[in-house]
């Protein structure tokens, strides 16, 4: 890897040889980050042009952000501000205090934004909790004193209902029918709103947010409409009874909130790196309000969401989570002082002999995660190809409780119902696992945290009841010698608590975050050690049977270009085995006509072009981005003084001197062209990045992948002795990675595809039978057309157009079927920036 120094106008001498050129490029140690994207601007005109490019530059959908260039542009802005502020107080005298006040405001913008975002997230979370509880209860009845109250508030203080809460009917079948109809209407309303107004509001959103924070662009995913529809449809989906949770969507709407609010502040409007800090903080706040766990939220953002998490981001994440939970606590949506419904406190200790059963629960959590991830991905693949009464939170609250005080909690604590309860919990575990597999990923706001925790809690409570029965059958056994007399020895509620943590860890592959969240839910230091043991066993088992959590697998399934910083690879190959050598569009430094340049820009979809001395020698001069090139051409054509045959210059032909940061000779500008009507050349040198990130062809691929992870460039050029040998992108690395994995673990998917086809034919046959019967019973008045299947809409989810990274069955190489624009093509294809409207990092309107 090297840093290349740009060249300036100098005395007119012979062109240097390639060897001299390579030597001169290495005389300066200034990187592109230190000098800006190109040379250091000496006048305000250069800074204005840079800002003008940024004003029109829009990151294209389904492409990646070049964090190196983003940092370079921020350095340019800072230099311009410092130069503007020099001598301000001397010039303006007593008015200098206004500038000082403005500087203080600019420095504190981050904390202002974090405070506003945290407060908005807390308010939204309280609203969603209240709306969800009311919608869940309205399926059963209504409050006669106030229709807007749910059953708990209507019967406040009463344990077994009250006269004010009125069922819809005294006839049970009617209530059941109304319950079914209401649930169906809620689910249809949620799905319909998502499909019509904000397709990106579907699902959890965690996997996409991980990619966005890493620099992947998904326009509209964090926009206002997504926030609005997600906030409306999430209570509808949960209240409908679908096996989905609110915790994953909580992260999504929290990040949307941060993105929308930060859009009003200029610092975050134009700087993707600073916006990334806010999004990481919002992810922490989303988990904090979902679990009532601010510290757990910060750890979640660190462990799962962010690939770049400096100390200042951690502080802002902590403060944002603190403000959000404080506002939620002030709102007190449950009127119990608890931030979440299933918050619980334990005052009993545990015994070392229970470690055996704790480990068993951990093994279950790992196996559960691996099983659900595998089959849920298959269910989503089928859905993507063919199908473009007690809720779980309340059940977890009951399962966590201790059996004392004479409460039986729906028969859960009665000894005579023990075996019946064991069978019920086992059945609930199996059924909920099946429902999670088919529900997660459907086109409604859907999380998997609470459904998984509910499954783990059911299994854990079942184990706890069995251990309790074993103790009661053999109370004097040496195995239970640690139990104290006349004191309950086994607490089944703690087993449910540990099972919930194990299932959450198994499905997400997170460890420390789960331990802290569970501690903040219970407030019991006593159970930290058992929780750590259970989570550790779960992590070991789940890592053995599956690669990555459900969010990581969804990234793979949707084909997003994301290099996970938690993974380590050993390929034993150099970057030359991966780099793209063919189909690279090169721009010669001189001799290319404006007409030919426009044709090249029109006929290719690359996001940038290497600039070489000539296409034969391929001596590397620099790199120019597509947006900068488009802007420069439009600016030249607007001058109306450049003919289509004008020659394009990407390097001054007479220049031989090494350009240093102290050099002040300006290049020829468009203003100079305007003053010389006979000019037949257009100078693009100021738009060329003369110091792109370059590596040697023999550099190990693992090192190149670390460069992508740590620095975040869009493209790395491969240079050998000054000559361009190729280029490599994140997508090239991913394609090679999955190719190697496919060769090491070959799988035949033909049987699975045949079974999916067979299942789809069964669905078609059933649908045809229902259609015929409906038409027969109605005398032809009701007609169910086949066109209803596979309806297309202008707002369909763009993620459905993508397919998981795989290996071609014929050629053996990695192939991506991508109708959205070649997102996994190593050539960095994309859409013309001039034809797109959006913002850096994502669309934010």
mmCIF file with all atom_site columns, C-alpha atoms in Angstrom, residues 214-316:
data_model
loop_
_atom_site.group_PDB
_atom_site.id
_atom_site.type_symbol
_atom_site.label_atom_id
_atom_site.label_alt_id
_atom_site.label_comp_id
_atom_site.label_asym_id
_atom_site.label_entity_id
_atom_site.label_seq_id
_atom_site.pdbx_PDB_ins_code
_atom_site.Cartn_x
_atom_site.Cartn_y
_atom_site.Cartn_z
_atom_site.occupancy
_atom_site.B_iso_or_equiv
_atom_site.pdbx_formal_charge
_atom_site.auth_seq_id
_atom_site.auth_comp_id
_atom_site.auth_asym_id
_atom_site.auth_atom_id
_atom_site.pdbx_PDB_model_num
ATOM 1   C CA . UNK A 1 214 ? -20.972 0.485   7.612  1.00 0.00 ? 214 UNK A CA 1
ATOM 2   C CA . UNK A 1 215 ? -21.543 2.719   4.557  1.00 0.00 ? 215 UNK A CA 1
ATOM 3   C CA . UNK A 1 216 ? -24.051 0.895   2.362  1.00 0.00 ? 216 UNK A CA 1
ATOM 4   C CA . UNK A 1 217 ? -26.680 3.157   0.796  1.00 0.00 ? 217 UNK A CA 1
ATOM 5   C CA . UNK A 1 218 ? -30.380 2.286   0.898  1.00 0.00 ? 218 UNK A CA 1
ATOM 6   C CA . UNK A 1 219 ? -32.353 5.331   -0.106 1.00 0.00 ? 219 UNK A CA 1
ATOM 7   C CA . UNK A 1 220 ? -35.559 5.751   1.842  1.00 0.00 ? 220 UNK A CA 1
ATOM 8   C CA . UNK A 1 221 ? -34.804 3.092   4.436  1.00 0.00 ? 221 UNK A CA 1
ATOM 9   C CA . UNK A 1 222 ? -34.366 5.730   7.160  1.00 0.00 ? 222 UNK A CA 1
ATOM 10  C CA . UNK A 1 223 ? -36.722 8.329   5.720  1.00 0.00 ? 223 UNK A CA 1
ATOM 11  C CA . UNK A 1 224 ? -39.706 10.057  7.296  1.00 0.00 ? 224 UNK A CA 1
ATOM 12  C CA . UNK A 1 225 ? -42.305 7.852   5.610  1.00 0.00 ? 225 UNK A CA 1
ATOM 13  C CA . UNK A 1 226 ? -40.564 4.735   6.849  1.00 0.00 ? 226 UNK A CA 1
ATOM 14  C CA . UNK A 1 227 ? -40.573 6.168   10.381 1.00 0.00 ? 227 UNK A CA 1
ATOM 15  C CA . UNK A 1 228 ? -44.244 7.098   10.215 1.00 0.00 ? 228 UNK A CA 1
ATOM 16  C CA . UNK A 1 229 ? -45.471 3.819   8.729  1.00 0.00 ? 229 UNK A CA 1
ATOM 17  C CA . UNK A 1 230 ? -43.259 1.750   11.032 1.00 0.00 ? 230 UNK A CA 1
ATOM 18  C CA . UNK A 1 231 ? -44.654 3.558   14.085 1.00 0.00 ? 231 UNK A CA 1
ATOM 19  C CA . UNK A 1 232 ? -48.240 3.046   12.925 1.00 0.00 ? 232 UNK A CA 1
ATOM 20  C CA . UNK A 1 233 ? -47.970 -0.530  11.701 1.00 0.00 ? 233 UNK A CA 1
ATOM 21  C CA . UNK A 1 234 ? -45.842 -1.970  14.508 1.00 0.00 ? 234 UNK A CA 1
ATOM 22  C CA . UNK A 1 235 ? -48.697 -1.868  17.097 1.00 0.00 ? 235 UNK A CA 1
ATOM 23  C CA . UNK A 1 236 ? -51.062 -3.270  14.459 1.00 0.00 ? 236 UNK A CA 1
ATOM 24  C CA . UNK A 1 237 ? -48.760 -6.212  13.699 1.00 0.00 ? 237 UNK A CA 1
ATOM 25  C CA . UNK A 1 238 ? -48.114 -7.049  17.361 1.00 0.00 ? 238 UNK A CA 1
ATOM 26  C CA . UNK A 1 239 ? -51.779 -6.715  18.353 1.00 0.00 ? 239 UNK A CA 1
ATOM 27  C CA . UNK A 1 240 ? -52.824 -8.960  15.455 1.00 0.00 ? 240 UNK A CA 1
ATOM 28  C CA . UNK A 1 241 ? -51.254 -11.913 17.258 1.00 0.00 ? 241 UNK A CA 1
ATOM 29  C CA . UNK A 1 242 ? -48.472 -12.595 14.758 1.00 0.00 ? 242 UNK A CA 1
ATOM 30  C CA . UNK A 1 243 ? -45.431 -14.231 16.287 1.00 0.00 ? 243 UNK A CA 1
ATOM 31  C CA . UNK A 1 244 ? -43.375 -11.054 16.009 1.00 0.00 ? 244 UNK A CA 1
ATOM 32  C CA . UNK A 1 245 ? -41.843 -8.650  18.501 1.00 0.00 ? 245 UNK A CA 1
ATOM 33  C CA . UNK A 1 246 ? -41.200 -4.938  18.765 1.00 0.00 ? 246 UNK A CA 1
ATOM 34  C CA . UNK A 1 247 ? -37.547 -4.920  19.856 1.00 0.00 ? 247 UNK A CA 1
ATOM 35  C CA . UNK A 1 248 ? -35.953 -5.191  16.396 1.00 0.00 ? 248 UNK A CA 1
ATOM 36  C CA . UNK A 1 249 ? -38.345 -2.623  14.871 1.00 0.00 ? 249 UNK A CA 1
ATOM 37  C CA . UNK A 1 250 ? -37.613 -0.408  17.895 1.00 0.00 ? 250 UNK A CA 1
ATOM 38  C CA . UNK A 1 251 ? -34.042 -0.127  16.667 1.00 0.00 ? 251 UNK A CA 1
ATOM 39  C CA . UNK A 1 252 ? -35.306 0.731   13.174 1.00 0.00 ? 252 UNK A CA 1
ATOM 40  C CA . UNK A 1 253 ? -37.707 3.484   14.174 1.00 0.00 ? 253 UNK A CA 1
ATOM 41  C CA . UNK A 1 254 ? -35.123 4.866   16.623 1.00 0.00 ? 254 UNK A CA 1
ATOM 42  C CA . UNK A 1 255 ? -32.500 5.136   13.877 1.00 0.00 ? 255 UNK A CA 1
ATOM 43  C CA . UNK A 1 256 ? -35.107 6.653   11.541 1.00 0.00 ? 256 UNK A CA 1
ATOM 44  C CA . UNK A 1 257 ? -35.858 9.247   14.216 1.00 0.00 ? 257 UNK A CA 1
ATOM 45  C CA . UNK A 1 258 ? -32.196 10.153  14.540 1.00 0.00 ? 258 UNK A CA 1
ATOM 46  C CA . UNK A 1 259 ? -31.784 10.396  10.783 1.00 0.00 ? 259 UNK A CA 1
ATOM 47  C CA . UNK A 1 260 ? -34.827 12.631  10.299 1.00 0.00 ? 260 UNK A CA 1
ATOM 48  C CA . UNK A 1 261 ? -33.969 14.991  13.172 1.00 0.00 ? 261 UNK A CA 1
ATOM 49  C CA . UNK A 1 262 ? -30.274 15.263  12.314 1.00 0.00 ? 262 UNK A CA 1
ATOM 50  C CA . UNK A 1 263 ? -31.339 16.258  8.794  1.00 0.00 ? 263 UNK A CA 1
ATOM 51  C CA . UNK A 1 264 ? -32.242 19.715  10.166 1.00 0.00 ? 264 UNK A CA 1
ATOM 52  C CA . UNK A 1 265 ? -28.667 20.358  11.302 1.00 0.00 ? 265 UNK A CA 1
ATOM 53  C CA . UNK A 1 266 ? -26.206 21.376  8.607  1.00 0.00 ? 266 UNK A CA 1
ATOM 54  C CA . UNK A 1 267 ? -23.281 19.532  10.177 1.00 0.00 ? 267 UNK A CA 1
ATOM 55  C CA . UNK A 1 268 ? -25.063 16.179  9.856  1.00 0.00 ? 268 UNK A CA 1
ATOM 56  C CA . UNK A 1 269 ? -26.863 16.991  6.623  1.00 0.00 ? 269 UNK A CA 1
ATOM 57  C CA . UNK A 1 270 ? -23.632 17.024  4.625  1.00 0.00 ? 270 UNK A CA 1
ATOM 58  C CA . UNK A 1 271 ? -21.319 14.742  6.591  1.00 0.00 ? 271 UNK A CA 1
ATOM 59  C CA . UNK A 1 272 ? -21.932 11.013  6.411  1.00 0.00 ? 272 UNK A CA 1
ATOM 60  C CA . UNK A 1 273 ? -19.320 10.167  9.061  1.00 0.00 ? 273 UNK A CA 1
ATOM 61  C CA . UNK A 1 274 ? -20.969 12.371  11.690 1.00 0.00 ? 274 UNK A CA 1
ATOM 62  C CA . UNK A 1 275 ? -24.393 11.045  10.755 1.00 0.00 ? 275 UNK A CA 1
ATOM 63  C CA . UNK A 1 276 ? -23.034 7.547   11.345 1.00 0.00 ? 276 UNK A CA 1
ATOM 64  C CA . UNK A 1 277 ? -22.251 8.503   14.946 1.00 0.00 ? 277 UNK A CA 1
ATOM 65  C CA . UNK A 1 278 ? -25.839 9.618   15.504 1.00 0.00 ? 278 UNK A CA 1
ATOM 66  C CA . UNK A 1 279 ? -27.223 6.432   13.953 1.00 0.00 ? 279 UNK A CA 1
ATOM 67  C CA . UNK A 1 280 ? -25.070 4.280   16.264 1.00 0.00 ? 280 UNK A CA 1
ATOM 68  C CA . UNK A 1 281 ? -26.343 6.250   19.251 1.00 0.00 ? 281 UNK A CA 1
ATOM 69  C CA . UNK A 1 282 ? -29.946 5.835   18.073 1.00 0.00 ? 282 UNK A CA 1
ATOM 70  C CA . UNK A 1 283 ? -29.512 2.063   17.762 1.00 0.00 ? 283 UNK A CA 1
ATOM 71  C CA . UNK A 1 284 ? -28.471 2.004   21.414 1.00 0.00 ? 284 UNK A CA 1
ATOM 72  C CA . UNK A 1 285 ? -31.503 4.085   22.397 1.00 0.00 ? 285 UNK A CA 1
ATOM 73  C CA . UNK A 1 286 ? -33.832 1.772   20.462 1.00 0.00 ? 286 UNK A CA 1
ATOM 74  C CA . UNK A 1 287 ? -32.714 -1.271  22.454 1.00 0.00 ? 287 UNK A CA 1
ATOM 75  C CA . UNK A 1 288 ? -32.761 0.790   25.658 1.00 0.00 ? 288 UNK A CA 1
ATOM 76  C CA . UNK A 1 289 ? -36.461 1.672   25.362 1.00 0.00 ? 289 UNK A CA 1
ATOM 77  C CA . UNK A 1 290 ? -37.369 -1.822  24.160 1.00 0.00 ? 290 UNK A CA 1
ATOM 78  C CA . UNK A 1 291 ? -35.848 -3.600  27.165 1.00 0.00 ? 291 UNK A CA 1
ATOM 79  C CA . UNK A 1 292 ? -35.583 -0.764  29.683 1.00 0.00 ? 292 UNK A CA 1
ATOM 80  C CA . UNK A 1 293 ? -31.835 -1.343  29.523 1.00 0.00 ? 293 UNK A CA 1
ATOM 81  C CA . UNK A 1 294 ? -29.727 1.729   28.657 1.00 0.00 ? 294 UNK A CA 1
ATOM 82  C CA . UNK A 1 295 ? -26.369 0.065   29.304 1.00 0.00 ? 295 UNK A CA 1
ATOM 83  C CA . UNK A 1 296 ? -27.482 -3.007  27.394 1.00 0.00 ? 296 UNK A CA 1
ATOM 84  C CA . UNK A 1 297 ? -28.444 -0.752  24.504 1.00 0.00 ? 297 UNK A CA 1
ATOM 85  C CA . UNK A 1 298 ? -24.970 0.776   24.356 1.00 0.00 ? 298 UNK A CA 1
ATOM 86  C CA . UNK A 1 299 ? -23.374 -2.666  24.417 1.00 0.00 ? 299 UNK A CA 1
ATOM 87  C CA . UNK A 1 300 ? -25.761 -3.867  21.708 1.00 0.00 ? 300 UNK A CA 1
ATOM 88  C CA . UNK A 1 301 ? -24.718 -1.017  19.445 1.00 0.00 ? 301 UNK A CA 1
ATOM 89  C CA . UNK A 1 302 ? -21.076 -1.804  20.150 1.00 0.00 ? 302 UNK A CA 1
ATOM 90  C CA . UNK A 1 303 ? -21.288 -5.597  19.853 1.00 0.00 ? 303 UNK A CA 1
ATOM 91  C CA . UNK A 1 304 ? -23.797 -6.030  17.058 1.00 0.00 ? 304 UNK A CA 1
ATOM 92  C CA . UNK A 1 305 ? -24.489 -2.860  15.094 1.00 0.00 ? 305 UNK A CA 1
ATOM 93  C CA . UNK A 1 306 ? -21.382 -0.735  14.628 1.00 0.00 ? 306 UNK A CA 1
ATOM 94  C CA . UNK A 1 307 ? -18.254 -1.597  12.707 1.00 0.00 ? 307 UNK A CA 1
ATOM 95  C CA . UNK A 1 308 ? -16.721 1.727   13.838 1.00 0.00 ? 308 UNK A CA 1
ATOM 96  C CA . UNK A 1 309 ? -17.320 2.722   17.462 1.00 0.00 ? 309 UNK A CA 1
ATOM 97  C CA . UNK A 1 310 ? -14.905 5.356   18.851 1.00 0.00 ? 310 UNK A CA 1
ATOM 98  C CA . UNK A 1 311 ? -15.056 6.637   22.412 1.00 0.00 ? 311 UNK A CA 1
ATOM 99  C CA . UNK A 1 312 ? -17.071 9.755   21.540 1.00 0.00 ? 312 UNK A CA 1
ATOM 100 C CA . UNK A 1 313 ? -19.700 7.580   19.872 1.00 0.00 ? 313 UNK A CA 1
ATOM 101 C CA . UNK A 1 314 ? -19.952 5.472   23.020 1.00 0.00 ? 314 UNK A CA 1
ATOM 102 C CA . UNK A 1 315 ? -20.555 8.570   25.153 1.00 0.00 ? 315 UNK A CA 1
ATOM 103 C CA . UNK A 1 316 ? -23.205 9.862   22.791 1.00 0.00 ? 316 UNK A CA 1
#
